[in-house]
Short mmCIF file of C-alpha atoms in Angstrom, two decimals:
data_model
loop_
_atom_site.label_atom_id
_atom_site.label_comp_id
_atom_site.label_asym_id
_atom_site.label_seq_id
_atom_site.Cartn_x
_atom_site.Cartn_y
_atom_site.Cartn_z
CA MET N 194 0.00 0.00 0.00
CA ALA N 195 2.85 2.36 0.83
CA ASP N 196 4.33 1.72 -2.62
CA ARG N 197 1.00 2.68 -4.22
CA PHE N 198 0.94 5.99 -2.36
CA SER N 199 4.57 6.66 -3.33
CA LEU N 200 3.79 6.05 -6.98
CA LEU N 201 0.70 8.26 -6.75
CA LYS N 202 2.79 11.10 -5.31
CA ILE N 203 5.27 10.78 -8.17
CA LEU N 204 2.50 10.87 -10.77
CA LEU N 205 0.90 13.88 -9.11
CA ARG N 206 4.22 15.66 -9.30
CA LEU N 207 4.44 14.82 -12.98
CA ILE N 208 1.02 16.16 -13.97
CA PRO N 209 1.78 19.88 -13.48
CA GLU N 210 5.00 19.49 -15.45
CA VAL N 211 3.45 17.76 -18.43
CA GLN N 212 0.67 20.33 -18.54
CA ALA N 213 2.86 23.41 -18.22
CA GLN N 214 4.07 24.89 -21.49
CA ASP N 215 7.36 26.34 -20.34
CA PRO N 216 8.80 28.56 -23.12
CA ASN N 217 12.28 27.30 -22.14
CA SER N 218 11.24 23.66 -22.47
CA VAL N 219 13.55 21.36 -24.43
CA ARG N 220 10.65 19.40 -25.97
CA PRO N 221 8.35 20.37 -28.82
CA ILE N 222 5.17 18.90 -27.28
CA HIS N 223 3.45 19.60 -23.97
CA GLY N 224 0.38 18.81 -21.91
CA TRP N 225 -1.63 15.70 -22.66
CA GLN N 226 0.48 14.89 -25.72
CA TRP N 227 3.66 14.69 -23.68
CA PHE N 228 1.85 12.74 -20.98
CA LEU N 229 0.74 10.12 -23.54
CA VAL N 230 4.25 9.89 -25.00
CA ILE N 231 5.95 9.49 -21.65
CA ALA N 232 3.38 6.87 -20.61
CA ALA N 233 4.00 5.01 -23.88
CA ILE N 234 7.79 4.97 -23.60
CA TYR N 235 7.63 4.00 -19.92
CA SER N 236 5.42 1.07 -20.93
CA THR N 237 8.35 -0.29 -22.97
CA ALA N 238 10.64 -0.02 -19.92
CA PHE N 239 8.02 -2.00 -18.02
CA LEU N 240 7.89 -4.65 -20.76
CA TYR N 241 11.67 -4.93 -20.77
CA GLY N 242 11.65 -5.62 -17.03
CA LEU N 243 8.70 -7.99 -17.42
CA ASP N 244 10.42 -10.10 -20.07
CA THR N 245 13.61 -10.24 -18.05
CA THR N 246 11.91 -12.47 -15.46
CA ILE N 247 8.70 -13.71 -17.08
CA THR N 248 10.11 -17.15 -17.96
CA ALA N 249 11.21 -17.82 -14.37
CA ASP N 250 7.93 -19.61 -13.67
CA VAL N 251 6.80 -20.93 -17.07
CA GLN N 252 9.71 -23.23 -17.85
CA PRO N 253 7.96 -26.43 -16.64
CA ALA N 254 4.94 -25.64 -18.84
CA ILE N 255 7.20 -25.05 -21.85
CA ILE N 256 9.01 -28.35 -21.28
CA GLU N 257 5.64 -30.07 -20.96
CA THR N 258 4.75 -28.73 -24.42
CA PHE N 259 8.03 -29.26 -26.27
CA GLY N 260 10.13 -31.65 -24.19
CA GLN N 261 13.87 -31.14 -24.84
CA VAL N 262 14.66 -30.46 -21.21
CA GLY N 263 18.35 -30.30 -22.11
CA GLN N 264 17.67 -26.91 -23.70
CA LEU N 265 15.82 -25.57 -20.65
CA THR N 266 18.60 -23.12 -19.78
CA TRP N 267 18.14 -21.37 -23.13
CA VAL N 268 14.60 -20.33 -22.21
CA GLY N 269 15.91 -18.12 -19.44
CA VAL N 270 19.24 -17.10 -20.92
CA GLY N 271 18.06 -16.30 -24.47
CA PHE N 272 16.59 -12.89 -23.58
CA PRO N 273 19.63 -11.48 -21.72
CA LEU N 274 21.89 -13.02 -24.39
CA GLY N 275 20.12 -11.00 -27.09
CA SER N 276 20.43 -7.89 -24.94
CA VAL N 277 24.08 -8.17 -23.96
CA ALA N 278 25.19 -9.15 -27.47
CA THR N 279 23.69 -5.94 -28.90
CA ILE N 280 23.70 -3.41 -26.05
CA LEU N 281 26.98 -1.69 -27.04
CA PRO N 282 26.25 -1.23 -30.76
CA ILE N 283 22.69 -0.13 -29.95
CA GLY N 284 24.00 2.44 -27.48
CA TYR N 285 26.40 3.76 -30.13
CA ALA N 286 23.63 3.79 -32.75
CA PHE N 287 21.41 5.98 -30.58
CA GLY N 288 24.21 8.54 -30.63
CA ILE N 289 24.25 8.84 -34.42
CA PHE N 290 20.80 7.87 -35.79
CA ASN N 291 17.41 9.55 -35.41
CA ILE N 292 16.35 8.31 -31.98
CA LYS N 293 12.64 8.03 -32.82
CA TYR N 294 13.19 5.81 -35.83
CA PHE N 295 15.76 3.64 -34.10
CA TYR N 296 13.55 3.36 -31.02
CA LEU N 297 10.55 2.33 -33.13
CA LEU N 298 12.73 -0.23 -34.92
CA SER N 299 13.66 -1.68 -31.52
CA VAL N 300 9.99 -1.84 -30.52
CA ILE N 301 9.16 -3.71 -33.75
CA ILE N 302 12.02 -6.18 -33.19
CA PHE N 303 10.89 -6.80 -29.61
CA GLY N 304 7.31 -7.33 -30.74
CA ALA N 305 8.37 -9.69 -33.54
CA GLY N 306 10.49 -11.75 -31.14
CA SER N 307 7.62 -11.92 -28.64
CA ALA N 308 5.18 -13.01 -31.35
CA LEU N 309 7.59 -15.73 -32.47
CA CYS N 310 7.86 -16.98 -28.87
CA GLY N 311 4.10 -17.12 -28.50
CA ALA N 312 3.57 -18.96 -31.79
CA ALA N 313 6.70 -21.12 -31.51
CA PRO N 314 6.12 -24.62 -32.98
CA ASN N 315 9.18 -26.04 -31.21
CA MET N 316 11.86 -25.24 -28.65
CA ASN N 317 14.36 -23.93 -31.23
CA ALA N 318 11.87 -21.35 -32.52
CA LEU N 319 11.14 -20.25 -28.95
CA ILE N 320 14.84 -19.78 -28.20
CA VAL N 321 15.37 -17.74 -31.39
CA GLY N 322 12.37 -15.61 -30.46
CA ARG N 323 13.78 -14.97 -26.99
CA VAL N 324 17.11 -13.82 -28.44
CA ILE N 325 15.38 -11.52 -30.94
CA ALA N 326 13.15 -10.07 -28.21
CA GLY N 327 16.22 -9.51 -26.03
CA ALA N 328 17.92 -7.48 -28.76
CA GLY N 329 14.78 -5.41 -29.32
CA GLY N 330 14.28 -5.00 -25.57
CA ALA N 331 17.77 -3.58 -25.15
CA GLY N 332 16.99 -1.03 -27.85
CA MET N 333 13.70 -0.12 -26.20
CA TYR N 334 15.32 0.40 -22.81
CA LEU N 335 18.14 2.52 -24.21
CA GLY N 336 15.55 4.39 -26.25
CA VAL N 337 13.69 5.35 -23.09
CA LEU N 338 16.93 6.57 -21.52
CA ASN N 339 17.73 8.64 -24.61
CA TYR N 340 14.26 10.18 -24.82
CA VAL N 341 14.47 11.28 -21.21
CA ALA N 342 18.00 12.63 -21.67
CA VAL N 343 17.07 14.62 -24.79
CA PHE N 344 13.57 15.90 -24.03
CA THR N 345 13.70 16.79 -20.33
CA SER N 346 15.37 19.74 -18.64
CA LEU N 347 18.04 19.38 -15.98
CA ARG N 348 15.50 20.41 -13.34
CA GLU N 349 13.10 17.55 -14.10
CA ARG N 350 15.47 14.90 -15.46
CA SER N 351 16.25 13.20 -12.15
CA LEU N 352 12.53 12.56 -11.58
CA TYR N 353 11.95 11.14 -15.04
CA SER N 354 15.15 9.05 -14.88
CA GLY N 355 14.25 7.71 -11.46
CA LEU N 356 10.87 6.60 -12.77
CA ILE N 357 12.57 4.51 -15.48
CA GLY N 358 14.32 2.34 -12.92
CA PHE N 359 11.22 2.21 -10.75
CA ILE N 360 8.96 1.06 -13.59
CA TRP N 361 11.54 -1.43 -14.88
CA GLY N 362 11.73 -2.81 -11.34
CA ILE N 363 7.95 -3.19 -11.16
CA GLY N 364 8.15 -5.15 -14.41
CA THR N 365 10.73 -7.53 -12.99
CA ILE N 366 8.62 -8.05 -9.87
CA VAL N 367 5.41 -8.93 -11.69
CA GLY N 368 7.17 -10.91 -14.44
CA PRO N 369 7.11 -14.28 -12.66
CA VAL N 370 3.54 -13.64 -11.48
CA VAL N 371 2.30 -12.83 -15.00
CA GLY N 372 4.15 -15.80 -16.46
CA GLY N 373 2.95 -18.15 -13.75
CA GLY N 374 -0.61 -16.87 -14.08
CA PHE N 375 -0.76 -17.52 -17.80
CA ALA N 376 0.98 -20.90 -17.43
CA SER N 377 -1.64 -21.97 -14.87
CA SER N 378 -4.62 -20.73 -16.92
CA SER N 379 -6.40 -21.90 -20.05
CA ALA N 380 -4.60 -19.14 -21.97
CA THR N 381 -1.38 -21.22 -21.59
CA TRP N 382 2.21 -20.01 -21.32
CA ARG N 383 2.07 -18.64 -24.89
CA TRP N 384 0.21 -15.55 -23.67
CA SER N 385 3.21 -14.73 -21.49
CA PHE N 386 4.70 -13.52 -24.77
CA TYR N 387 1.60 -12.49 -26.73
CA ILE N 388 0.79 -9.98 -23.97
CA ASN N 389 3.81 -7.93 -25.09
CA VAL N 390 2.35 -7.53 -28.57
CA VAL N 391 -1.02 -6.48 -27.14
CA LEU N 392 0.49 -3.81 -24.88
CA LEU N 393 2.75 -2.49 -27.63
CA GLY N 394 -0.25 -2.20 -29.92
CA LEU N 395 -2.10 -0.22 -27.25
CA PHE N 396 0.62 2.43 -27.02
CA ALA N 397 1.80 2.31 -30.65
CA PRO N 398 -0.30 5.31 -31.83
CA ALA N 399 1.34 7.61 -29.27
CA LEU N 400 4.81 6.39 -30.22
CA ILE N 401 4.21 6.70 -33.96
CA PHE N 402 2.23 9.94 -34.19
CA LEU N 403 3.15 11.95 -31.06
CA ALA N 404 6.70 11.01 -30.06
CA PRO N 405 9.10 13.78 -31.15
CA GLN N 406 12.16 13.20 -33.34
CA PHE N 407 15.77 14.05 -32.58
CA GLN N 408 18.67 13.78 -35.01
CA PRO N 409 22.03 13.63 -33.15
CA ARG N 410 24.12 13.99 -36.32
CA PRO N 411 22.30 16.21 -38.80
CA GLY N 412 23.97 16.57 -42.17
CA VAL N 413 25.64 13.13 -42.05
CA SER N 414 24.26 10.59 -44.51
CA PHE N 415 22.79 7.25 -43.42
CA LEU N 416 25.54 5.35 -45.23
CA GLU N 417 28.27 7.36 -43.51
CA LYS N 418 26.72 6.58 -40.14
CA LEU N 419 26.63 2.87 -40.95
CA MET N 420 30.29 2.97 -41.88
CA GLU N 421 31.13 4.49 -38.49
CA LEU N 422 29.97 1.37 -36.63
CA ASP N 423 32.60 -1.13 -35.52
CA TRP N 424 31.05 -4.03 -37.43
CA PHE N 425 33.94 -6.41 -36.84
CA GLY N 426 33.74 -5.84 -33.09
CA ILE N 427 29.94 -6.17 -33.14
CA VAL N 428 30.11 -9.58 -34.83
CA LEU N 429 32.88 -10.76 -32.51
CA ILE N 430 31.16 -9.80 -29.25
CA ALA N 431 27.87 -11.39 -30.36
CA SER N 432 29.70 -14.57 -31.37
CA ILE N 433 31.65 -14.74 -28.11
CA PHE N 434 28.56 -14.60 -25.91
CA SER N 435 26.68 -17.05 -28.14
CA LEU N 436 29.47 -19.63 -28.13
CA TYR N 437 29.85 -19.29 -24.37
CA VAL N 438 26.16 -20.07 -23.87
CA VAL N 439 26.27 -22.98 -26.35
CA ALA N 440 29.28 -24.52 -24.58
CA LEU N 441 27.83 -24.40 -21.07
CA THR N 442 24.27 -25.22 -22.11
CA PHE N 443 25.15 -28.38 -24.01
CA GLY N 444 28.29 -29.34 -22.08
CA GLY N 445 27.61 -32.28 -19.78
CA ILE N 446 23.95 -32.42 -20.85
CA GLU N 447 23.73 -32.97 -24.60
CA TRP N 448 27.49 -33.34 -25.08
CA ALA N 449 29.99 -35.12 -22.85
CA TRP N 450 32.72 -32.87 -21.49
CA ASN N 451 35.26 -34.64 -23.71
CA ASP N 452 32.99 -34.58 -26.78
CA ASN N 453 34.71 -33.19 -29.88
CA ARG N 454 31.83 -30.76 -30.42
CA PHE N 455 32.22 -29.28 -26.93
CA ILE N 456 35.99 -29.00 -27.34
CA ALA N 457 35.58 -27.37 -30.78
CA VAL N 458 33.18 -24.75 -29.41
CA ILE N 459 35.54 -23.93 -26.52
CA VAL N 460 38.50 -23.58 -28.89
CA VAL N 461 36.60 -21.30 -31.28
CA PHE N 462 35.33 -19.28 -28.28
CA GLY N 463 38.91 -18.82 -27.06
CA VAL N 464 40.21 -17.80 -30.48
CA LEU N 465 37.44 -15.24 -30.99
CA PHE N 466 37.89 -13.87 -27.47
CA ILE N 467 41.62 -13.31 -28.02
CA THR N 468 40.88 -11.82 -31.44
CA PHE N 469 38.39 -9.42 -29.89
CA ILE N 470 40.90 -8.27 -27.28
CA ILE N 471 43.62 -7.68 -29.88
CA THR N 472 41.40 -5.91 -32.41
CA GLN N 473 39.85 -3.67 -29.76
CA TYR N 474 43.19 -2.82 -28.13
CA PHE N 475 44.84 -1.87 -31.42
CA ALA N 476 41.59 -0.52 -32.94
CA ILE N 477 41.84 -2.79 -35.99
CA PHE N 478 39.12 -2.13 -38.62
CA THR N 479 37.96 0.81 -36.48
CA THR N 480 39.28 3.74 -34.48
CA LYS N 481 39.76 4.17 -30.74
CA GLU N 482 36.88 6.62 -30.70
CA ARG N 483 34.53 4.24 -32.53
CA ARG N 484 35.54 0.83 -31.19
CA ILE N 485 32.64 -1.08 -29.70
CA PHE N 486 34.22 -1.85 -26.33
CA PRO N 487 35.44 1.07 -24.17
CA GLY N 488 38.74 -0.60 -23.35
CA GLN N 489 40.21 2.55 -21.82
CA PHE N 490 38.25 1.77 -18.65
CA LEU N 491 40.26 -1.41 -18.06
CA ARG N 492 43.13 0.85 -17.01
CA GLN N 493 41.01 2.55 -14.35
CA ARG N 494 40.93 0.55 -11.14
CA SER N 495 37.74 2.09 -9.80
CA ILE N 496 35.74 1.46 -12.99
CA VAL N 497 36.90 -2.17 -13.17
CA LEU N 498 35.92 -2.72 -9.52
CA LEU N 499 32.51 -1.14 -10.17
CA TYR N 500 32.11 -3.50 -13.13
CA LEU N 501 32.84 -6.51 -10.92
CA GLY N 502 30.50 -5.32 -8.17
CA THR N 503 27.64 -4.67 -10.60
CA ALA N 504 28.08 -8.02 -12.35
CA ALA N 505 28.30 -10.00 -9.11
CA SER N 506 25.28 -8.35 -7.47
CA ALA N 507 23.16 -8.76 -10.62
CA SER N 508 24.14 -12.44 -10.69
CA ALA N 509 22.73 -12.87 -7.19
CA ILE N 510 19.43 -11.34 -8.30
CA PHE N 511 19.01 -13.41 -11.45
CA VAL N 512 19.89 -16.72 -9.78
CA ALA N 513 17.36 -16.05 -7.01
CA VAL N 514 14.63 -14.95 -9.42
CA TYR N 515 14.91 -18.15 -11.43
CA TYR N 516 15.49 -20.73 -8.70
CA ILE N 517 13.32 -19.60 -5.77
CA PRO N 518 10.05 -20.30 -7.68
CA ILE N 519 11.40 -23.65 -8.92
CA PHE N 520 12.26 -24.62 -5.33
CA PHE N 521 8.72 -23.96 -4.13
CA GLN N 522 7.23 -25.94 -7.00
CA PHE N 523 9.30 -28.97 -6.12
CA ALA N 524 9.63 -28.77 -2.33
CA HIS N 525 6.15 -27.43 -1.50
CA ASN N 526 4.17 -28.58 -4.54
CA ASP N 527 3.16 -25.00 -5.39
CA THR N 528 1.42 -24.15 -8.64
CA ALA N 529 3.19 -21.79 -11.03
CA ILE N 530 1.25 -18.77 -9.77
CA GLU N 531 1.78 -19.70 -6.10
CA ALA N 532 5.50 -20.16 -6.63
CA SER N 533 5.83 -16.80 -8.37
CA LEU N 534 4.13 -15.04 -5.46
CA ARG N 535 6.80 -16.49 -3.16
CA LEU N 536 9.29 -14.28 -4.97
CA PHE N 537 7.59 -11.07 -3.88
CA PRO N 538 9.53 -10.56 -0.61
CA PHE N 539 12.85 -10.91 -2.42
CA MET N 540 11.96 -8.56 -5.27
CA MET N 541 10.26 -5.93 -3.10
CA VAL N 542 13.24 -5.74 -0.73
CA THR N 543 15.63 -5.58 -3.69
CA ILE N 544 13.78 -2.64 -5.25
CA PHE N 545 13.44 -0.93 -1.87
CA PHE N 546 17.20 -1.01 -1.28
CA VAL N 547 17.88 0.14 -4.84
CA MET N 548 15.83 3.22 -3.97
CA VAL N 549 17.50 3.60 -0.56
CA ASN N 550 20.92 3.54 -2.20
CA GLY N 551 19.81 6.01 -4.85
CA ALA N 552 18.55 8.40 -2.18
CA LEU N 553 21.41 8.14 0.34
CA LEU N 554 24.48 7.70 -1.89
CA PRO N 555 24.47 11.33 -3.10
CA VAL N 556 23.91 12.51 0.49
CA PHE N 557 26.87 10.76 2.12
CA GLY N 558 29.03 10.36 -0.97
CA TYR N 559 31.08 7.38 0.20
CA TYR N 560 30.41 4.32 -1.97
CA MET N 561 32.94 1.76 -0.70
CA PRO N 562 30.92 0.85 2.46
CA TRP N 563 27.87 0.03 0.33
CA TYR N 564 29.84 -2.58 -1.60
CA LEU N 565 31.47 -4.06 1.50
CA LEU N 566 28.18 -4.45 3.38
CA GLY N 567 26.34 -5.53 0.24
CA GLY N 568 28.89 -8.28 -0.36
CA VAL N 569 28.55 -9.48 3.24
CA PHE N 570 24.74 -9.68 3.03
CA ILE N 571 24.88 -11.55 -0.29
CA THR N 572 27.46 -14.02 1.01
CA VAL N 573 25.57 -14.74 4.23
CA GLY N 574 22.21 -15.09 2.47
CA ALA N 575 23.59 -17.32 -0.28
CA SER N 576 25.44 -19.49 2.26
CA LEU N 577 22.17 -20.07 4.08
CA MET N 578 20.41 -20.85 0.78
CA TYR N 579 23.11 -23.44 0.13
CA THR N 580 21.96 -25.31 3.27
CA VAL N 581 18.35 -25.56 2.05
CA ASN N 582 16.78 -29.00 1.62
CA SER N 583 13.32 -30.30 0.74
CA GLU N 584 12.19 -29.91 4.37
CA THR N 585 13.31 -26.30 4.84
CA GLY N 586 10.38 -24.08 5.89
CA LYS N 587 8.98 -21.27 3.80
CA SER N 588 9.82 -18.61 6.38
CA ASN N 589 13.46 -19.72 6.30
CA ILE N 590 13.60 -19.28 2.53
CA TYR N 591 12.05 -15.82 2.83
CA GLY N 592 14.59 -14.81 5.47
CA TYR N 593 17.60 -16.14 3.59
CA SER N 594 16.53 -14.57 0.30
CA ILE N 595 15.83 -11.21 1.95
CA LEU N 596 19.44 -11.09 3.17
CA MET N 597 20.55 -11.56 -0.42
CA ALA N 598 18.07 -8.91 -1.55
CA ILE N 599 19.41 -6.33 0.91
CA GLY N 600 22.94 -6.86 -0.34
CA ALA N 601 22.16 -6.99 -4.06
CA GLY N 602 19.69 -4.10 -4.00
CA SER N 603 22.16 -1.87 -2.19
CA ILE N 604 24.72 -1.96 -5.01
CA VAL N 605 23.26 -3.34 -8.25
CA GLN N 606 22.40 0.15 -9.64
CA ALA N 607 25.03 2.17 -7.78
CA GLY N 608 27.71 1.61 -10.41
CA TYR N 609 25.90 3.81 -12.93
CA SER N 610 26.00 7.00 -10.87
CA ILE N 611 29.48 6.32 -9.47
CA ALA N 612 31.00 5.55 -12.88
CA VAL N 613 29.54 8.73 -14.35
CA ALA N 614 31.12 10.72 -11.53
CA LYS N 615 34.51 9.04 -12.07
CA VAL N 616 34.96 9.56 -15.83
CA LYS N 617 35.47 12.56 -18.06
CA PRO N 618 32.34 14.24 -19.49
CA HIS N 619 32.90 12.89 -23.02
CA GLU N 620 33.22 9.33 -21.61
CA ILE N 621 29.89 9.29 -19.76
CA GLN N 622 27.96 7.44 -22.48
CA ALA N 623 30.75 4.86 -22.79
CA ALA N 624 30.83 4.41 -19.00
CA ILE N 625 27.09 3.71 -18.91
CA GLY N 626 27.56 1.15 -21.69
CA PHE N 627 30.40 -0.44 -19.75
CA ILE N 628 28.23 -0.89 -16.66
CA ASN N 629 25.36 -2.09 -18.88
CA ILE N 630 27.61 -4.91 -20.11
CA ALA N 631 28.34 -5.84 -16.49
CA GLN N 632 24.67 -5.98 -15.53
CA LEU N 633 23.25 -7.65 -18.63
CA GLY N 634 26.29 -9.83 -19.23
CA SER N 635 26.06 -11.18 -15.71
CA ALA N 636 22.50 -12.34 -16.43
CA THR N 637 23.74 -14.38 -19.37
CA ILE N 638 26.78 -15.72 -17.53
CA SER N 639 25.10 -16.50 -14.21
CA LEU N 640 22.01 -18.15 -15.71
CA THR N 641 24.16 -20.26 -18.01
CA ILE N 642 26.48 -21.42 -15.22
CA SER N 643 23.66 -22.03 -12.73
CA GLY N 644 21.64 -23.86 -15.37
CA SER N 645 24.59 -26.11 -16.18
CA ILE N 646 25.18 -26.84 -12.48
CA PHE N 647 21.51 -27.61 -11.81
CA GLN N 648 20.99 -29.77 -14.90
CA ASN N 649 24.16 -31.81 -14.44
CA VAL N 650 23.95 -32.34 -10.67
CA ALA N 651 20.22 -33.09 -10.75
CA PHE N 652 20.66 -35.61 -13.56
CA SER N 653 23.53 -37.30 -11.71
CA ASN N 654 21.45 -37.52 -8.51
CA LEU N 655 18.37 -38.86 -10.31
CA GLU N 656 20.40 -41.35 -12.30
CA HIS N 657 21.69 -42.78 -9.03
CA ILE N 658 18.27 -42.73 -7.33
CA LEU N 659 16.45 -44.32 -10.29
CA ALA N 660 19.10 -46.90 -11.07
CA GLY N 661 17.48 -50.23 -11.94
CA GLN N 662 14.07 -48.62 -12.70
CA GLU N 663 14.55 -48.90 -16.48
CA TYR N 664 14.11 -45.20 -17.13
CA SER N 665 15.88 -43.78 -20.19
CA GLN N 666 18.15 -40.75 -19.87
CA GLU N 667 15.57 -38.58 -21.63
CA GLU N 668 12.85 -39.71 -19.20
CA ILE N 669 15.11 -38.94 -16.26
CA ARG N 670 15.74 -35.46 -17.63
CA THR N 671 12.00 -34.76 -17.86
CA VAL N 672 11.78 -35.14 -14.08
CA ILE N 673 14.08 -32.12 -13.73
CA SER N 674 11.57 -29.98 -15.64
CA GLY N 675 8.98 -30.09 -12.86
CA THR N 676 6.56 -32.11 -10.77
CA THR N 677 4.06 -32.17 -13.66
CA SER N 678 6.34 -34.60 -15.50
CA ILE N 679 4.52 -37.82 -16.38
CA VAL N 680 7.53 -39.85 -15.27
CA PHE N 681 7.50 -38.10 -11.89
CA GLN N 682 3.75 -38.58 -11.47
CA ASN N 683 4.05 -42.33 -12.11
CA MET N 684 6.76 -42.86 -9.50
CA THR N 685 6.08 -44.62 -6.22
CA PRO N 686 5.82 -42.31 -3.17
CA GLU N 687 9.24 -43.49 -1.97
CA LEU N 688 10.90 -42.72 -5.31
CA LYS N 689 9.13 -39.34 -5.48
CA GLU N 690 10.48 -38.34 -2.10
CA ALA N 691 13.99 -39.45 -3.01
CA ALA N 692 13.82 -37.69 -6.38
CA LEU N 693 12.66 -34.45 -4.73
CA LYS N 694 15.56 -34.54 -2.30
CA GLY N 695 17.99 -35.12 -5.16
CA ILE N 696 16.60 -32.24 -7.22
CA VAL N 697 16.47 -29.77 -4.31
CA GLN N 698 20.00 -30.77 -3.33
CA ALA N 699 21.11 -29.96 -6.89
CA MET N 700 19.24 -26.66 -6.70
CA SER N 701 21.13 -25.64 -3.57
CA LYS N 702 24.40 -26.07 -5.48
CA VAL N 703 23.62 -23.10 -7.74
CA TYR N 704 24.09 -20.82 -4.73
CA ILE N 705 27.79 -21.65 -4.75
CA LEU N 706 27.90 -19.18 -7.65
CA VAL N 707 26.16 -16.53 -5.52
CA ILE N 708 28.49 -17.19 -2.56
CA ALA N 709 31.43 -16.65 -4.91
CA SER N 710 29.77 -13.46 -6.21
CA GLY N 711 29.38 -12.11 -2.68
CA GLY N 712 33.00 -12.95 -1.92
CA LEU N 713 34.12 -11.17 -5.09
CA ILE N 714 32.22 -8.05 -4.04
CA ILE N 715 33.82 -8.09 -0.60
CA ILE N 716 37.31 -8.47 -2.08
CA SER N 717 36.65 -5.79 -4.70
CA SER N 718 35.38 -3.36 -2.06
CA CYS N 719 38.65 -3.70 -0.15
CA PHE N 720 40.48 -2.28 -3.16
CA MET N 721 38.05 0.62 -3.64
CA LYS N 722 39.07 4.08 -2.53
CA MET N 723 37.47 5.47 0.59
CA GLU N 724 36.56 8.66 -1.21
CA LYS N 725 33.61 11.01 -1.27
CA LEU N 726 32.39 11.57 -4.81
CA PHE N 727 29.22 13.57 -4.42
CA GLY N 728 28.77 16.98 -2.93
CA LYS N 729 25.66 18.25 -1.23
CA ALA N 730 22.56 16.49 -2.56
#
């Protein structure tokens, strides 16, 4: 209820501003037109947050439809993979192309990817759709940031910018609930993706006919702008992330660790990674000003430490978002919608501490203590989650996850404001892109690693438990997808109980990654300067 009143106060503060036609305004539209435009672009920030977590609670339903449990990790990791593989070139593109047209292109790509997911005839089509939607979603989110930066004055910008993070956060909170609700209803999980198309269609007229245009580089031809992009670097960074996901998704599940295919993918990944480093360092096929990766920040200790802190804290969030609902479905036999509601305490506390950090960091100025304490909370919470078994009570899970939420929420967004304060004015956009890679890249990396751990350990446990029961490997893997599995339903009560313990035990192993993330934050904080960056708020 308190959150509702806070949002109402923010909206009430907005109304006078959107109605006032200030002659010094930086935007060409005012009043109800601007209100419709800002509502429309904020809706895309909401959808980006929604799609970031919406598959957390629909994976069992998808596996029930398509099978292929070995590709389960792709359902969650496809969206952030599409985002992280394109976030840097998209950010650069917004600096040279007409932001309205590029933003609308991103909206169309997101909608097309969502439609493909909803209509997917098989798992491969669904995965492709998730990657496409992720790329479009990254463009939408950066488009919102650019619209606010261009069409708001300095006096009002902090309010509009703060609302972006708030609305994105609301989207991430309700994502599992929306996904779980559709998965549990007659509409089926497909409407978890179709709903994006419906909402985009609702706000499309405002975006098309009312949203103002801005041309960052007037007088420069479209072809010249295309030539400015670091195409070689763009292809390399997309390939590197894709090969990484392929290796860890199929390794140990579809391919043995010594399989020639796995080894080949790892070798190609390594070659491309080294090639990317060399070409970016020496600005091959590009210039230092136009290279896709802002490598100059690797020489700045503070920026590197902020990158590590952002990546590690985001990893804690994404692992919890995807594995807390799955735990409740297995251990407490929750439905998809019930399990998603269990995530509310974690997400609400995370968003609350994001806001606390945003409010207090400029007041006190010292950022190192936030990272030190945040790392401690994450480590303690994840260590307790590691001890969880099938008999652990619900209140315990809430308490453990809230500790993680306090730590992650306190620092996951802090890197943006700190990095901007640490770099030169002309490097601000590049610094934001650098932290974006940390946050979005960590989603891809953490979900891939945790998915590989869960799939491999769970399969090993079930293979041992079900030895002599004449189940095939594929049938054993279907048990991992959820308690609705036909194989699981046909087990004897004794085997069910043993299988549940084996799966939950495998699930607890994913928190080793979060413990390591918390430890990395603590170590990184010890190397941060005890300096005061911000003046009087």
